[in-house]
Amino acid sequence: MPTKTYVQTTINGENVEFLCEPRQSLLECLRDVVQLTGSKEGCNDGNCGACTVMMDGRIVDSCLVLGVEAQGAKITTIEGIAPAGGLHPVQQAFLENAALQCGICTPGFIVSSKALLDKEPNPSEERIRFWLAGNLCRCTGYDKIVRAVEDASAKMSKGKKK
Amino acid sequence: MTTTYEHNVVLKSGDDKFKVIGTRPIRHDGADKVTGRALYGADFQTAGLLHGKILRSPHAHARIKSIDTSAAEKLPGVRAVVTAKDMPQTTGDVSMGEAGAQNVAFLRGNVLASGKALYKGHAVAAVAATSPHIAEEAIGLIKVDYEVLPAALTAPEAMKKGASILHSDLKMTEFGQKTNQVNNIATHFQHKKGDVEKGFKEADVVIEREFTTQTVHQGYIEPHNVAALWNQDGRLLIWCSTQGSFFVRNATAKVLDLPESQIRVTPMEIGGGFGGKINVYLEPVAALLSKKAGHRHVKMVMTRQEVFEGTGPTPGSYMKVKIGAKKNGKIVAAQSYLAFEAGAFPGSPVGAAAMCVFAPYDIANGLIDGYDVLVNKPKTAAYRAPGATHAAFAVETIVDEIAEKLKIDPLELRLMNAAKEGVRRVDGPVFPRIGCVEVLEAMKNHPHYKAPIKGKNVARGVAIGFWFNVGLQSSCTIAVNPDGTVNLTEGSTDIGGTRASLAMQAAEVLGIRAEDVHPTVVDTDSIGFTAVTGGSRVAFATGWAAYEAAQDVVKQMTARAAKIWGVEADSVEMVDGVFRSKTDTELKLSFKDLSEQLNDTGGPVIGRATVDPQGVGGSFAGNIVDVEVDPETGKTQVLRFTVVQDAGKAVHPSYVEGQMQGGSVQGIGWGLNEEYFYGSSGQMANPTFLDYRMPTTLDLPMIDTVIVEVANPGHPYGVRGVGEAPIVPPPAALANAVGHAVGVRMTKLPMSPGTIMEAVWQSKKK
């Protein structure tokens, strides 16, 4: 009897097919099966947000989703955030505002922050803090992360006005 | 809250002519880290990779009577099982830099338990299998017969007569001498200055209090990891996230009885360390599994629970501090009794705590007793200014109380007693030029300190803290490219942007842009010895190596220019990136133009340097914090937080601010919330991020910073290490703020709602 399940899904706009054990999480499938190691494992129980990905328009902790649940879904990981030929304004803002130190939480923060700005282009500081409370960072104290999201928000809405 | 001043201020020490130092370029590893491309230890992949898992003790203290691995070995997919029996019985010490030296037998005993399990989570056996799930199933099939023993869980408890003894063969060292006493005290030491009894007699006010703090974890988001291949040729290749690749090499060599040169350690990107990723836990185990499995690659990644229960933490402590002052505020005597939990093996940070405890003050009469106490908890590891935060919590609370009693402004009282150049610390060393006074002045002048305190249950607290930093050895090479850029190669793993700060120090010498330096952190085969990324030393010491290597490049290129021009080498100089003749203004070449000619005029140029700098600066950090405490629940909200720090010279101010802000928030978590909850049998009840709750975005305000630049005369650019000092004052500043808000002095960490309400109710009973 086969021990693995066939999954067909869309990751970062591309059709992806893989085999996984029913007990493997989406995070494990992304990292070990599909070799997209940009999503990080910090806790494997949905508390740190380092594995945050977009799944059908919502942010999810990919450690809390089973790989088989990706069947038919649309998934965006950190590897799919940058547009062709450059960085996303959120990524650029993280660099310019020194909003990362070790960088292990950064993929999760960038996926979450982009999801916020896609939904709400001009969030207040309080709203940013509320939205990002599911992502833990131990290095920065969050100050520069919140400022980077504010900066990206300002630059993105300025870009739209043009 | 609206503010009318800059959130991030740099107070420069005077005019400097730097072109690169002090600017804020984008870090060199930035693009990789915002796109998910950067490879951390757990990202290691290779064909045929095996996965290892560790079986850990469920008991805090137990004799291991037998281990039966036969069922695990028979599980399909299992390739190797190891226990302590597979490890050679080596002896000696492993140097850990700022964390001192560690006895190899203890290091081995922590890696895999032998004879006894000494804490819940102590590694007992390990398995390698074709998938992590099979390895996990396999460890469940290992049968261990334990005889459970009573556990000693706190320093005062473990020091009592009749306490359960962890190591029956370990004799107490007292005042530097081995005694014949076998107890749980590994070491008792004392520092003495002046006559403390006489000092207290002269005092008009004397305050003495007892303090306790709980075990807390460094809390890096990336769990410990390793991949190892013990190759058929005898070489052991290791890939891991570590603060010190050369330490991993040294420690693993000692534990496995190998020559160091037989091991190559490749440092992967590291997801936080804060001192907790210096020690080795998995590396020797993965190596043994690799060999036993037939020379296969074995990867091991800890779970979060394993990280909490098997690594770190920084210890709980019991402290008694007594300080006496004259009516005018002058401190005349200070005494402290510090008992720190070492965990299951000797080596708490009590030594460093004793060095820092009274460091911010000029004290004529002082006495410090330190005890390193064994308890049935994980072996403690360094955590950002190890020991100093505990000590500052106790001392700064009492200093604040003295100021309150004497009706003197708390910063004025600190200024009156502040340590400065030439002052001798109670533990002996005399301070070089330091910035304690400048930090206190900057706090006093800050708009935050002058702002009115508005609202019921709102109060302000201040505190200051010291960390001495370390120097140690670093190596660096710089190869010049024909296009006028350079490749900088170094051995300090980059946890928080140090590639940038090293590249900037080299660029300043070479007269090129920071972006024209390509820094790379390389493996232990590819660079000279470089001590750990710890002790706030990378920007200082490896930065110095980068500076020296760049000077070597300049020297060689100056000689080359002279050769090209056919003039004497000493008639050529380099100014602002241009090589020129001192006598003939026609003869000049830019760095870029000369670079282009190197290969054809005598060959490529590589600068190199190794350093062992002694002029460590030491750094002071101070906090002003406003809190609101809910009188019904005891919940504390941080309303405003300002951190002021003496950075010597901020190479990349954004990353210096980042250290200050990050250290502050770790200190806020330690002060208000974080602790290991232990049951009476020594099991940690909260080994997840849900229950070991570190600060989130929602818990915090912005963290305002003031960088005070008091140049360190012991560094070419005046750099002081900045990484650690900012964690020192926050719990103390919060304790003073909370104390003022509720009218009761806080003597226990963390100041969780329960702790605060308990203190309030106790005071009302009196």
JSON list of N, CA and C in Angstrom, two decimals, chain B residues 102-143:
[
{"chain": "B", "resi": 102, "resn": "GLN", "atom": "N", "xyz": [35.18, 25.15, 30.19]},
{"chain": "B", "resi": 102, "resn": "GLN", "atom": "CA", "xyz": [34.29, 24.09, 30.61]},
{"chain": "B", "resi": 102, "resn": "GLN", "atom": "C", "xyz": [35.02, 22.76, 30.65]},
{"chain": "B", "resi": 103, "resn": "ASN", "atom": "N", "xyz": [34.79, 22.03, 31.71]},
{"chain": "B", "resi": 103, "resn": "ASN", "atom": "CA", "xyz": [35.38, 20.72, 31.87]},
{"chain": "B", "resi": 103, "resn": "ASN", "atom": "C", "xyz": [34.76, 19.76, 30.84]},
{"chain": "B", "resi": 104, "resn": "VAL", "atom": "N", "xyz": [35.62, 19.01, 30.15]},
{"chain": "B", "resi": 104, "resn": "VAL", "atom": "CA", "xyz": [35.12, 18.16, 29.06]},
{"chain": "B", "resi": 104, "resn": "VAL", "atom": "C", "xyz": [34.18, 17.07, 29.57]},
{"chain": "B", "resi": 105, "resn": "ALA", "atom": "N", "xyz": [34.49, 16.53, 30.76]},
{"chain": "B", "resi": 105, "resn": "ALA", "atom": "CA", "xyz": [33.61, 15.48, 31.30]},
{"chain": "B", "resi": 105, "resn": "ALA", "atom": "C", "xyz": [32.20, 16.02, 31.52]},
{"chain": "B", "resi": 106, "resn": "PHE", "atom": "N", "xyz": [32.11, 17.27, 31.99]},
{"chain": "B", "resi": 106, "resn": "PHE", "atom": "CA", "xyz": [30.79, 17.89, 32.19]},
{"chain": "B", "resi": 106, "resn": "PHE", "atom": "C", "xyz": [30.10, 18.16, 30.86]},
{"chain": "B", "resi": 107, "resn": "LEU", "atom": "N", "xyz": [30.91, 18.64, 29.90]},
{"chain": "B", "resi": 107, "resn": "LEU", "atom": "CA", "xyz": [30.36, 18.92, 28.57]},
{"chain": "B", "resi": 107, "resn": "LEU", "atom": "C", "xyz": [29.80, 17.63, 27.96]},
{"chain": "B", "resi": 108, "resn": "ARG", "atom": "N", "xyz": [30.57, 16.56, 28.05]},
{"chain": "B", "resi": 108, "resn": "ARG", "atom": "CA", "xyz": [30.13, 15.26, 27.54]},
{"chain": "B", "resi": 108, "resn": "ARG", "atom": "C", "xyz": [28.89, 14.79, 28.29]},
{"chain": "B", "resi": 109, "resn": "GLY", "atom": "N", "xyz": [28.92, 14.96, 29.61]},
{"chain": "B", "resi": 109, "resn": "GLY", "atom": "CA", "xyz": [27.78, 14.54, 30.43]},
{"chain": "B", "resi": 109, "resn": "GLY", "atom": "C", "xyz": [26.51, 15.29, 30.10]},
{"chain": "B", "resi": 110, "resn": "ASN", "atom": "N", "xyz": [26.65, 16.50, 29.62]},
{"chain": "B", "resi": 110, "resn": "ASN", "atom": "CA", "xyz": [25.47, 17.28, 29.23]},
{"chain": "B", "resi": 110, "resn": "ASN", "atom": "C", "xyz": [24.96, 16.86, 27.85]},
{"chain": "B", "resi": 111, "resn": "VAL", "atom": "N", "xyz": [25.90, 16.48, 26.98]},
{"chain": "B", "resi": 111, "resn": "VAL", "atom": "CA", "xyz": [25.53, 16.09, 25.61]},
{"chain": "B", "resi": 111, "resn": "VAL", "atom": "C", "xyz": [24.73, 14.79, 25.62]},
{"chain": "B", "resi": 112, "resn": "LEU", "atom": "N", "xyz": [25.18, 13.81, 26.41]},
{"chain": "B", "resi": 112, "resn": "LEU", "atom": "CA", "xyz": [24.44, 12.56, 26.61]},
{"chain": "B", "resi": 112, "resn": "LEU", "atom": "C", "xyz": [24.66, 12.11, 28.05]},
{"chain": "B", "resi": 113, "resn": "ALA", "atom": "N", "xyz": [23.56, 11.92, 28.77]},
{"chain": "B", "resi": 113, "resn": "ALA", "atom": "CA", "xyz": [23.65, 11.59, 30.20]},
{"chain": "B", "resi": 113, "resn": "ALA", "atom": "C", "xyz": [24.32, 10.24, 30.42]},
{"chain": "B", "resi": 114, "resn": "SER", "atom": "N", "xyz": [25.18, 10.20, 31.43]},
{"chain": "B", "resi": 114, "resn": "SER", "atom": "CA", "xyz": [25.86, 8.96, 31.77]},
{"chain": "B", "resi": 114, "resn": "SER", "atom": "C", "xyz": [25.63, 8.69, 33.25]},
{"chain": "B", "resi": 115, "resn": "GLY", "atom": "N", "xyz": [25.04, 7.58, 33.57]},
{"chain": "B", "resi": 115, "resn": "GLY", "atom": "CA", "xyz": [24.82, 7.24, 34.98]},
{"chain": "B", "resi": 115, "resn": "GLY", "atom": "C", "xyz": [23.58, 7.85, 35.57]},
{"chain": "B", "resi": 116, "resn": "LYS", "atom": "N", "xyz": [23.48, 9.18, 35.48]},
{"chain": "B", "resi": 116, "resn": "LYS", "atom": "CA", "xyz": [22.29, 9.85, 36.04]},
{"chain": "B", "resi": 116, "resn": "LYS", "atom": "C", "xyz": [21.75, 10.87, 35.04]},
{"chain": "B", "resi": 117, "resn": "ALA", "atom": "N", "xyz": [20.46, 11.02, 35.04]},
{"chain": "B", "resi": 117, "resn": "ALA", "atom": "CA", "xyz": [19.84, 12.15, 34.33]},
{"chain": "B", "resi": 117, "resn": "ALA", "atom": "C", "xyz": [19.71, 13.26, 35.36]},
{"chain": "B", "resi": 118, "resn": "LEU", "atom": "N", "xyz": [20.18, 14.46, 35.01]},
{"chain": "B", "resi": 118, "resn": "LEU", "atom": "CA", "xyz": [20.28, 15.52, 36.01]},
{"chain": "B", "resi": 118, "resn": "LEU", "atom": "C", "xyz": [19.25, 16.62, 35.85]},
{"chain": "B", "resi": 119, "resn": "TYR", "atom": "N", "xyz": [18.44, 16.56, 34.82]},
{"chain": "B", "resi": 119, "resn": "TYR", "atom": "CA", "xyz": [17.34, 17.52, 34.66]},
{"chain": "B", "resi": 119, "resn": "TYR", "atom": "C", "xyz": [16.33, 16.94, 33.67]},
{"chain": "B", "resi": 120, "resn": "LYS", "atom": "N", "xyz": [15.10, 17.41, 33.80]},
{"chain": "B", "resi": 120, "resn": "LYS", "atom": "CA", "xyz": [14.07, 17.03, 32.83]},
{"chain": "B", "resi": 120, "resn": "LYS", "atom": "C", "xyz": [14.50, 17.58, 31.47]},
{"chain": "B", "resi": 121, "resn": "GLY", "atom": "N", "xyz": [14.60, 16.70, 30.49]},
{"chain": "B", "resi": 121, "resn": "GLY", "atom": "CA", "xyz": [15.07, 17.14, 29.17]},
{"chain": "B", "resi": 121, "resn": "GLY", "atom": "C", "xyz": [16.51, 16.77, 28.89]},
{"chain": "B", "resi": 122, "resn": "HIS", "atom": "N", "xyz": [17.21, 16.20, 29.87]},
{"chain": "B", "resi": 122, "resn": "HIS", "atom": "CA", "xyz": [18.60, 15.77, 29.70]},
{"chain": "B", "resi": 122, "resn": "HIS", "atom": "C", "xyz": [18.64, 14.66, 28.64]},
{"chain": "B", "resi": 123, "resn": "ALA", "atom": "N", "xyz": [19.51, 14.83, 27.65]},
{"chain": "B", "resi": 123, "resn": "ALA", "atom": "CA", "xyz": [19.59, 13.84, 26.56]},
{"chain": "B", "resi": 123, "resn": "ALA", "atom": "C", "xyz": [20.09, 12.50, 27.09]},
{"chain": "B", "resi": 124, "resn": "VAL", "atom": "N", "xyz": [19.45, 11.41, 26.66]},
{"chain": "B", "resi": 124, "resn": "VAL", "atom": "CA", "xyz": [19.80, 10.08, 27.15]},
{"chain": "B", "resi": 124, "resn": "VAL", "atom": "C", "xyz": [20.26, 9.16, 26.01]},
{"chain": "B", "resi": 125, "resn": "ALA", "atom": "N", "xyz": [19.63, 9.27, 24.85]},
{"chain": "B", "resi": 125, "resn": "ALA", "atom": "CA", "xyz": [19.99, 8.44, 23.70]},
{"chain": "B", "resi": 125, "resn": "ALA", "atom": "C", "xyz": [19.57, 9.17, 22.43]},
{"chain": "B", "resi": 126, "resn": "ALA", "atom": "N", "xyz": [20.11, 8.71, 21.29]},
{"chain": "B", "resi": 126, "resn": "ALA", "atom": "CA", "xyz": [19.75, 9.36, 20.03]},
{"chain": "B", "resi": 126, "resn": "ALA", "atom": "C", "xyz": [19.65, 8.33, 18.92]},
{"chain": "B", "resi": 127, "resn": "VAL", "atom": "N", "xyz": [18.81, 8.68, 17.94]},
{"chain": "B", "resi": 127, "resn": "VAL", "atom": "CA", "xyz": [18.53, 7.78, 16.82]},
{"chain": "B", "resi": 127, "resn": "VAL", "atom": "C", "xyz": [18.71, 8.55, 15.52]},
{"chain": "B", "resi": 128, "resn": "ALA", "atom": "N", "xyz": [19.24, 7.86, 14.49]},
{"chain": "B", "resi": 128, "resn": "ALA", "atom": "CA", "xyz": [19.21, 8.42, 13.13]},
{"chain": "B", "resi": 128, "resn": "ALA", "atom": "C", "xyz": [18.39, 7.49, 12.27]},
{"chain": "B", "resi": 129, "resn": "ALA", "atom": "N", "xyz": [17.50, 8.09, 11.46]},
{"chain": "B", "resi": 129, "resn": "ALA", "atom": "CA", "xyz": [16.62, 7.27, 10.61]},
{"chain": "B", "resi": 129, "resn": "ALA", "atom": "C", "xyz": [16.39, 8.00, 9.29]},
{"chain": "B", "resi": 130, "resn": "THR", "atom": "N", "xyz": [15.69, 7.34, 8.40]},
{"chain": "B", "resi": 130, "resn": "THR", "atom": "CA", "xyz": [15.52, 7.92, 7.07]},
{"chain": "B", "resi": 130, "resn": "THR", "atom": "C", "xyz": [14.54, 9.08, 7.03]},
{"chain": "B", "resi": 131, "resn": "SER", "atom": "N", "xyz": [13.72, 9.24, 8.08]},
{"chain": "B", "resi": 131, "resn": "SER", "atom": "CA", "xyz": [12.88, 10.45, 8.16]},
{"chain": "B", "resi": 131, "resn": "SER", "atom": "C", "xyz": [12.78, 10.88, 9.62]},
{"chain": "B", "resi": 132, "resn": "PRO", "atom": "N", "xyz": [12.51, 12.16, 9.85]},
{"chain": "B", "resi": 132, "resn": "PRO", "atom": "CA", "xyz": [12.40, 12.61, 11.25]},
{"chain": "B", "resi": 132, "resn": "PRO", "atom": "C", "xyz": [11.26, 11.90, 11.98]},
{"chain": "B", "resi": 133, "resn": "HIS", "atom": "N", "xyz": [10.21, 11.52, 11.25]},
{"chain": "B", "resi": 133, "resn": "HIS", "atom": "CA", "xyz": [9.08, 10.85, 11.90]},
{"chain": "B", "resi": 133, "resn": "HIS", "atom": "C", "xyz": [9.46, 9.45, 12.36]},
{"chain": "B", "resi": 134, "resn": "ILE", "atom": "N", "xyz": [10.23, 8.74, 11.54]},
{"chain": "B", "resi": 134, "resn": "ILE", "atom": "CA", "xyz": [10.67, 7.39, 11.94]},
{"chain": "B", "resi": 134, "resn": "ILE", "atom": "C", "xyz": [11.63, 7.51, 13.14]},
{"chain": "B", "resi": 135, "resn": "ALA", "atom": "N", "xyz": [12.50, 8.51, 13.09]},
{"chain": "B", "resi": 135, "resn": "ALA", "atom": "CA", "xyz": [13.42, 8.71, 14.22]},
{"chain": "B", "resi": 135, "resn": "ALA", "atom": "C", "xyz": [12.64, 8.98, 15.51]},
{"chain": "B", "resi": 136, "resn": "GLU", "atom": "N", "xyz": [11.57, 9.75, 15.38]},
{"chain": "B", "resi": 136, "resn": "GLU", "atom": "CA", "xyz": [10.75, 10.05, 16.55]},
{"chain": "B", "resi": 136, "resn": "GLU", "atom": "C", "xyz": [10.04, 8.81, 17.07]},
{"chain": "B", "resi": 137, "resn": "GLU", "atom": "N", "xyz": [9.54, 8.01, 16.15]},
{"chain": "B", "resi": 137, "resn": "GLU", "atom": "CA", "xyz": [8.92, 6.74, 16.56]},
{"chain": "B", "resi": 137, "resn": "GLU", "atom": "C", "xyz": [9.94, 5.88, 17.28]},
{"chain": "B", "resi": 138, "resn": "ALA", "atom": "N", "xyz": [11.14, 5.85, 16.74]},
{"chain": "B", "resi": 138, "resn": "ALA", "atom": "CA", "xyz": [12.19, 4.98, 17.29]},
{"chain": "B", "resi": 138, "resn": "ALA", "atom": "C", "xyz": [12.57, 5.36, 18.71]},
{"chain": "B", "resi": 139, "resn": "ILE", "atom": "N", "xyz": [12.68, 6.66, 18.98]},
{"chain": "B", "resi": 139, "resn": "ILE", "atom": "CA", "xyz": [13.07, 7.02, 20.37]},
{"chain": "B", "resi": 139, "resn": "ILE", "atom": "C", "xyz": [11.98, 6.62, 21.36]},
{"chain": "B", "resi": 140, "resn": "GLY", "atom": "N", "xyz": [10.75, 6.53, 20.86]},
{"chain": "B", "resi": 140, "resn": "GLY", "atom": "CA", "xyz": [9.66, 6.05, 21.72]},
{"chain": "B", "resi": 140, "resn": "GLY", "atom": "C", "xyz": [9.78, 4.56, 22.04]},
{"chain": "B", "resi": 141, "resn": "LEU", "atom": "N", "xyz": [10.59, 3.84, 21.28]},
{"chain": "B", "resi": 141, "resn": "LEU", "atom": "CA", "xyz": [10.76, 2.40, 21.50]},
{"chain": "B", "resi": 141, "resn": "LEU", "atom": "C", "xyz": [11.96, 2.09, 22.42]},
{"chain": "B", "resi": 142, "resn": "ILE", "atom": "N", "xyz": [12.71, 3.13, 22.78]},
{"chain": "B", "resi": 142, "resn": "ILE", "atom": "CA", "xyz": [13.86, 2.90, 23.67]},
{"chain": "B", "resi": 142, "resn": "ILE", "atom": "C", "xyz": [13.35, 2.80, 25.11]},
{"chain": "B", "resi": 143, "resn": "LYS", "atom": "N", "xyz": [13.76, 1.74, 25.80]},
{"chain": "B", "resi": 143, "resn": "LYS", "atom": "CA", "xyz": [13.29, 1.54, 27.17]},
{"chain": "B", "resi": 143, "resn": "LYS", "atom": "C", "xyz": [14.40, 1.93, 28.15]}
]
